[in-house]
Amino acid sequence: MSSVISVSQLSKTYASGFNALKQIDLDIQRGEIFALLGPNGAGKTTLISIICGLVNPSEGTVLANGFDIVKEYRKARSQIGLVPQELTTDAFETVWNTVSFSRGLFGKAASPEHIEKVLKDLALWDKRNNKLITLSGGMKRRVLIAKALSHEPQILFLDEPTAGVDVELRRDMWEVVRKLRESGVTIILTTHYIEEAEEMADRIGVISNGEIILVEEKAALMQQLGRKQLTLQLQEPLETIPGNLNGHDLELAADGHELVYTYDSQQDRTGIPGLLGELNAAGINFKDLRTHQSTLEEIFVSLVRKRP
Amino acid sequence: MNLQAVAAIYRFEMARAKRTLLQSVVSPVISTSLYFVVFGAAIGSRITEVEGVSYGAFIVPGLIMLMLLTQSVSNASFSIFFPRFSGTIYELLSAPVSYFEIVLGYVGAAATKTIVLGLIILVTANLFVPLRIEHPFWMLLFLVLTALTFSLLGFIIGIWADTFEKLQLVPLLVITPLTFLGGSFYSINMLPPIWQTITLFNPVVYLVSGFRWSFYGISDVSVAASLAMILLFLGLCLGVVAWIFKTGYRIKP
């Protein structure tokens, strides 16, 4: 796949002296959903803001579909739609007018057919004549997406798209994003919700203190860093782990009522049958068991913690 | 040139004016008309002619100028301040629009609104006082140049202001006093000599004088000086706007 966004040696130092981005290199592949994760103040929004033209870069270059975002800003920005983090809307405009305004701003001739399609896709058609001030938060978020899609962009940036949105709407929003990807739009989203990245992204980038510390296929990331744990609820509590079980990665939990076995689920041999046999031989019985896979959140927290 | 974008901004701003017709048209027309009634008809009847023109008619160009300056600044400053305040400016900055096109859209709309207002007030004034326009071309030229220049000034104020209070500061504390002291209601020849000299440092004197000349052929300063002053001010405002966009001052960190 070819790169649709190519960030090279990008740095940003604000007038206050704050170094928000430190020589970032990043390539976003055409047609993928890329999730950018990072704690507050890590540089996610600064990175998006530079690519979209809201903030001036201090050093480095960014190409959008091959166009330099500074020297060829018109062509570069025409490729991009941006859905900002804040619900910023013109309160007294109607949905139809504000989406049509966005299309005009991007230099496209009026197209009521396209606006109608976008509004219908986002379940906003019934609200087209409503003033924005009368809409709920979730609906306003959809309007912002409609505005970003009004000029038929190839690349869509979603900065915290489901912040403050309830679970049901969040799932609707994910569905909308998936449909967009199916239509060929490349999607870059920043999020605090790890489950969002886990649910949707093809690749994940982690940014911390202005540096990209990891870019990986989501599945590969889960494979590489994802641990699985088997928890056995014991019939009788144990004070210590018997010596003959030392060959396994075992821990006691819940005051000795649980035995936790950590293993790599990707290996051909997980060691579970052997462990169960040894437990049986040692006379340790269990009444129930459960397994748990590391979530992206756990992976993410461990990655950020490892940084100095 | 992204003309679609200029048209989108222009239409958006004009639609906003339509939504707020009471505030943007009716209110300035009524308040200016009150000046005609009070100063022109009530008090003016006790004042003899000024340089051969009845007092009521004499103050019309100055009053239109007062409205032009304050309304241009208010319209344009609010139009760019509000997107900054609400955050919707993100869309302008992320669109394939040049700074020139942004200014053209906003300042063009603000200037249009004030020119229309100026013409409405001119027609309204004609109902109260006998008007004559000796140099209609020059009258229109001064009207357009003033609306344009002060809309640019308003745009600059809208970028500079970070509170609603600052937004009102310049129109209320600078422009209105300078206009009142700039010969809107009197000829500067009526002042003591020392004040005549001091008044010449007030740039609004030149605007009012030139505009009044286009009506009645009488002026406090030469027409060339008036034209030079407005062009100088226009150039200054264009320079500041260019600097704002070059540096990203208060728009783009």
Short mmCIF file of C-alpha atoms in Angstrom, two decimals, chain B:
data_model
loop_
_atom_site.label_atom_id
_atom_site.label_comp_id
_atom_site.label_asym_id
_atom_site.label_seq_id
_atom_site.Cartn_x
_atom_site.Cartn_y
_atom_site.Cartn_z
CA MET B 1 -8.23 31.85 -6.58
CA ASN B 2 -10.86 29.96 -4.58
CA LEU B 3 -13.85 32.09 -5.53
CA GLN B 4 -16.28 29.47 -4.22
CA ALA B 5 -14.80 29.99 -0.76
CA VAL B 6 -14.98 33.79 -0.99
CA ALA B 7 -18.61 33.49 -2.06
CA ALA B 8 -19.33 30.99 0.75
CA ILE B 9 -17.90 33.34 3.41
CA TYR B 10 -19.64 36.34 1.86
CA ARG B 11 -23.03 34.59 1.69
CA PHE B 12 -22.62 33.24 5.22
CA GLU B 13 -22.00 36.75 6.57
CA MET B 14 -24.84 38.31 4.59
CA ALA B 15 -27.18 35.57 5.84
CA ARG B 16 -26.11 36.41 9.40
CA ALA B 17 -27.03 40.06 8.76
CA LYS B 18 -30.44 38.97 7.47
CA ARG B 19 -31.01 36.88 10.60
CA THR B 20 -30.18 39.88 12.78
CA LEU B 21 -31.97 42.53 10.74
CA LEU B 22 -33.13 44.47 13.79
CA GLN B 23 -29.62 44.79 15.16
CA SER B 24 -27.73 45.20 11.90
CA VAL B 25 -30.05 47.49 9.92
CA VAL B 26 -33.04 48.81 11.84
CA SER B 27 -31.11 49.87 14.95
CA PRO B 28 -28.41 51.98 13.23
CA VAL B 29 -30.98 53.56 10.90
CA ILE B 30 -33.23 54.56 13.81
CA SER B 31 -30.40 55.87 16.00
CA THR B 32 -28.96 57.94 13.13
CA SER B 33 -32.43 59.25 12.28
CA LEU B 34 -32.80 60.39 15.88
CA TYR B 35 -29.78 62.64 15.34
CA PHE B 36 -31.55 64.20 12.35
CA VAL B 37 -34.66 64.78 14.40
CA VAL B 38 -32.88 66.18 17.47
CA PHE B 39 -29.99 68.11 15.92
CA GLY B 40 -31.46 68.78 12.52
CA ALA B 41 -35.08 69.63 13.23
CA ALA B 42 -35.30 70.54 16.94
CA ILE B 43 -31.99 72.28 17.68
CA GLY B 44 -31.07 72.93 14.07
CA SER B 45 -34.01 75.29 13.61
CA ARG B 46 -32.33 77.66 16.12
CA ILE B 47 -28.98 77.52 14.30
CA THR B 48 -28.48 79.52 11.19
CA GLU B 49 -26.86 78.13 8.12
CA VAL B 50 -23.29 76.80 8.23
CA GLU B 51 -21.30 77.95 5.19
CA GLY B 52 -24.48 78.39 3.21
CA VAL B 53 -26.02 75.03 4.11
CA SER B 54 -28.90 74.55 6.55
CA TYR B 55 -27.67 72.97 9.78
CA GLY B 56 -29.89 69.90 9.36
CA ALA B 57 -28.40 69.20 5.93
CA PHE B 58 -24.89 70.16 7.07
CA ILE B 59 -24.68 67.35 9.64
CA VAL B 60 -25.92 64.57 7.30
CA PRO B 61 -22.50 63.63 5.82
CA GLY B 62 -20.89 63.65 9.28
CA LEU B 63 -23.65 61.47 10.70
CA ILE B 64 -23.41 59.01 7.83
CA MET B 65 -19.65 58.95 8.37
CA LEU B 66 -20.17 58.27 12.11
CA MET B 67 -22.43 55.35 11.25
CA LEU B 68 -20.06 54.10 8.53
CA LEU B 69 -17.08 54.04 10.86
CA THR B 70 -18.76 52.45 13.86
CA GLN B 71 -20.81 49.92 11.90
CA SER B 72 -17.93 48.87 9.63
CA VAL B 73 -15.73 48.25 12.64
CA SER B 74 -18.47 46.46 14.62
CA ASN B 75 -19.57 44.26 11.71
CA ALA B 76 -16.13 43.16 10.62
CA SER B 77 -14.68 42.75 14.10
CA PHE B 78 -17.55 40.56 15.26
CA SER B 79 -17.54 38.48 12.09
CA ILE B 80 -13.98 37.23 12.67
CA PHE B 81 -13.98 37.44 16.48
CA PHE B 82 -16.91 35.06 16.79
CA PRO B 83 -15.34 32.14 14.85
CA ARG B 84 -12.24 32.59 17.02
CA PHE B 85 -14.37 32.70 20.16
CA SER B 86 -16.55 29.70 19.22
CA GLY B 87 -13.71 27.70 17.67
CA THR B 88 -15.28 27.42 14.20
CA ILE B 89 -12.20 29.18 12.79
CA TYR B 90 -10.65 25.69 12.55
CA GLU B 91 -12.61 25.23 9.36
CA LEU B 92 -11.26 28.39 7.74
CA LEU B 93 -7.70 27.44 8.62
CA SER B 94 -8.04 23.87 7.36
CA ALA B 95 -9.69 24.88 4.08
CA PRO B 96 -7.78 25.48 0.84
CA VAL B 97 -8.28 29.22 1.22
CA SER B 98 -5.64 31.93 1.04
CA TYR B 99 -5.56 34.69 3.62
CA PHE B 100 -6.47 37.19 0.93
CA GLU B 101 -9.61 35.20 0.15
CA ILE B 102 -10.59 35.06 3.83
CA VAL B 103 -10.21 38.84 4.14
CA LEU B 104 -12.05 39.40 0.86
CA GLY B 105 -15.01 37.34 2.09
CA TYR B 106 -15.31 38.86 5.56
CA VAL B 107 -14.32 42.44 4.80
CA GLY B 108 -16.30 42.43 1.56
CA ALA B 109 -19.44 41.37 3.42
CA ALA B 110 -18.91 43.86 6.25
CA ALA B 111 -18.28 46.70 3.78
CA THR B 112 -21.34 45.73 1.73
CA LYS B 113 -23.53 45.84 4.83
CA THR B 114 -22.33 49.30 5.80
CA ILE B 115 -22.59 50.68 2.27
CA VAL B 116 -26.21 49.49 2.10
CA LEU B 117 -26.80 51.03 5.54
CA GLY B 118 -25.23 54.28 4.38
CA LEU B 119 -27.52 54.43 1.38
CA ILE B 120 -30.61 53.64 3.52
CA ILE B 121 -29.67 56.43 5.91
CA LEU B 122 -29.11 58.80 3.00
CA VAL B 123 -32.62 58.09 1.76
CA THR B 124 -34.00 58.43 5.30
CA ALA B 125 -32.18 61.73 5.83
CA ASN B 126 -33.78 63.05 2.66
CA LEU B 127 -37.15 62.70 4.41
CA PHE B 128 -36.08 65.07 7.20
CA VAL B 129 -33.76 67.59 5.54
CA PRO B 130 -33.28 68.96 2.02
CA LEU B 131 -30.25 67.14 0.57
CA ARG B 132 -28.18 67.77 -2.51
CA ILE B 133 -25.22 65.77 -3.80
CA GLU B 134 -22.93 67.86 -5.99
CA HIS B 135 -20.36 65.16 -6.69
CA PRO B 136 -22.17 61.78 -6.64
CA PHE B 137 -19.17 59.83 -7.98
CA TRP B 138 -16.93 61.18 -5.22
CA MET B 139 -19.65 60.62 -2.65
CA LEU B 140 -19.82 56.94 -3.63
CA LEU B 141 -16.03 56.67 -3.77
CA PHE B 142 -15.64 58.07 -0.25
CA LEU B 143 -18.49 55.86 0.96
CA VAL B 144 -16.94 52.69 -0.48
CA LEU B 145 -13.35 53.53 0.54
CA THR B 146 -14.39 54.40 4.09
CA ALA B 147 -16.54 51.29 4.49
CA LEU B 148 -13.71 49.14 3.14
CA THR B 149 -10.97 50.72 5.23
CA PHE B 150 -12.85 50.62 8.49
CA SER B 151 -14.06 47.08 7.83
CA LEU B 152 -10.39 46.16 7.53
CA LEU B 153 -9.74 47.97 10.81
CA GLY B 154 -12.63 46.01 12.32
CA PHE B 155 -11.12 42.77 11.04
CA ILE B 156 -7.85 43.67 12.75
CA ILE B 157 -9.65 44.46 16.00
CA GLY B 158 -11.56 41.16 15.75
CA ILE B 159 -8.24 39.31 15.52
CA TRP B 160 -6.60 41.34 18.28
CA ALA B 161 -9.46 41.25 20.79
CA ASP B 162 -9.55 38.29 23.13
CA THR B 163 -12.58 39.46 25.11
CA PHE B 164 -15.95 40.98 24.20
CA GLU B 165 -14.92 44.07 26.15
CA LYS B 166 -11.88 44.67 23.96
CA LEU B 167 -14.09 44.22 20.92
CA GLN B 168 -16.15 47.24 21.99
CA LEU B 169 -13.19 49.28 23.18
CA VAL B 170 -12.10 50.82 19.89
CA PRO B 171 -15.56 51.66 18.48
CA LEU B 172 -16.73 53.20 21.75
CA LEU B 173 -13.60 54.85 23.13
CA VAL B 174 -11.71 55.80 19.97
CA ILE B 175 -13.91 56.00 16.89
CA THR B 176 -17.01 57.62 18.36
CA PRO B 177 -15.10 60.41 20.21
CA LEU B 178 -12.87 61.09 17.19
CA THR B 179 -15.94 61.34 14.97
CA PHE B 180 -17.77 63.68 17.36
CA LEU B 181 -14.63 65.83 17.60
CA GLY B 182 -13.94 65.48 13.88
CA GLY B 183 -16.38 68.06 12.60
CA SER B 184 -19.45 65.86 12.24
CA PHE B 185 -21.67 68.48 13.85
CA TYR B 186 -19.69 71.62 13.07
CA SER B 187 -17.22 73.16 10.66
CA ILE B 188 -13.75 73.32 12.18
CA ASN B 189 -13.68 76.95 11.09
CA MET B 190 -16.07 77.54 14.00
CA LEU B 191 -13.33 76.51 16.50
CA PRO B 192 -10.73 78.81 18.11
CA PRO B 193 -7.46 78.84 16.05
CA ILE B 194 -5.52 76.61 18.46
CA TRP B 195 -8.24 73.92 18.36
CA GLN B 196 -8.39 74.20 14.56
CA THR B 197 -4.71 73.17 14.48
CA ILE B 198 -5.12 70.40 17.06
CA THR B 199 -8.16 69.04 15.21
CA LEU B 200 -6.07 68.54 12.08
CA PHE B 201 -4.35 65.65 13.89
CA ASN B 202 -7.69 63.87 14.04
CA PRO B 203 -7.84 61.66 10.92
CA VAL B 204 -11.64 61.57 10.97
CA VAL B 205 -11.69 65.32 10.16
CA TYR B 206 -10.35 64.50 6.70
CA LEU B 207 -12.95 61.78 6.12
CA VAL B 208 -15.89 63.95 7.19
CA SER B 209 -14.58 66.93 5.26
CA GLY B 210 -14.11 65.01 2.01
CA PHE B 211 -17.48 63.33 2.32
CA ARG B 212 -19.22 66.64 3.04
CA TRP B 213 -17.48 68.22 0.06
CA SER B 214 -19.01 65.56 -2.20
CA PHE B 215 -22.45 66.71 -1.00
CA TYR B 216 -22.21 70.51 -0.83
CA GLY B 217 -18.84 71.46 -2.32
CA ILE B 218 -17.64 72.84 1.05
CA SER B 219 -14.74 71.37 2.99
CA ASP B 220 -12.52 72.04 6.02
CA VAL B 221 -9.44 70.57 4.35
CA SER B 222 -8.61 70.02 0.69
CA VAL B 223 -10.28 67.08 -1.07
CA ALA B 224 -6.85 65.77 -2.08
CA ALA B 225 -5.83 65.67 1.60
CA SER B 226 -9.04 63.79 2.42
CA LEU B 227 -8.45 61.25 -0.32
CA ALA B 228 -4.79 60.87 0.66
CA MET B 229 -5.78 60.29 4.29
CA ILE B 230 -8.28 57.54 3.50
CA LEU B 231 -5.86 55.86 1.09
CA LEU B 232 -3.08 56.09 3.66
CA PHE B 233 -5.31 54.51 6.27
CA LEU B 234 -6.38 51.82 3.82
CA GLY B 235 -2.72 51.05 3.07
CA LEU B 236 -1.92 50.89 6.80
CA CYS B 237 -4.77 48.48 7.49
CA LEU B 238 -3.77 46.27 4.54
CA GLY B 239 -0.22 46.22 5.88
CA VAL B 240 -1.34 45.17 9.35
CA VAL B 241 -3.64 42.46 7.94
CA ALA B 242 -0.77 41.13 5.80
CA TRP B 243 1.46 41.05 8.89
CA ILE B 244 -1.23 39.24 10.92
CA PHE B 245 -1.48 36.49 8.36
CA LYS B 246 2.25 36.28 7.80
CA THR B 247 2.93 35.77 11.49
CA GLY B 248 -0.28 33.91 12.33
CA TYR B 249 -0.83 36.47 15.11
CA ARG B 250 -3.55 35.19 17.44
CA ILE B 251 -4.83 32.82 14.74
CA LYS B 252 -2.26 30.17 14.05
CA PRO B 253 0.37 29.28 16.66
#
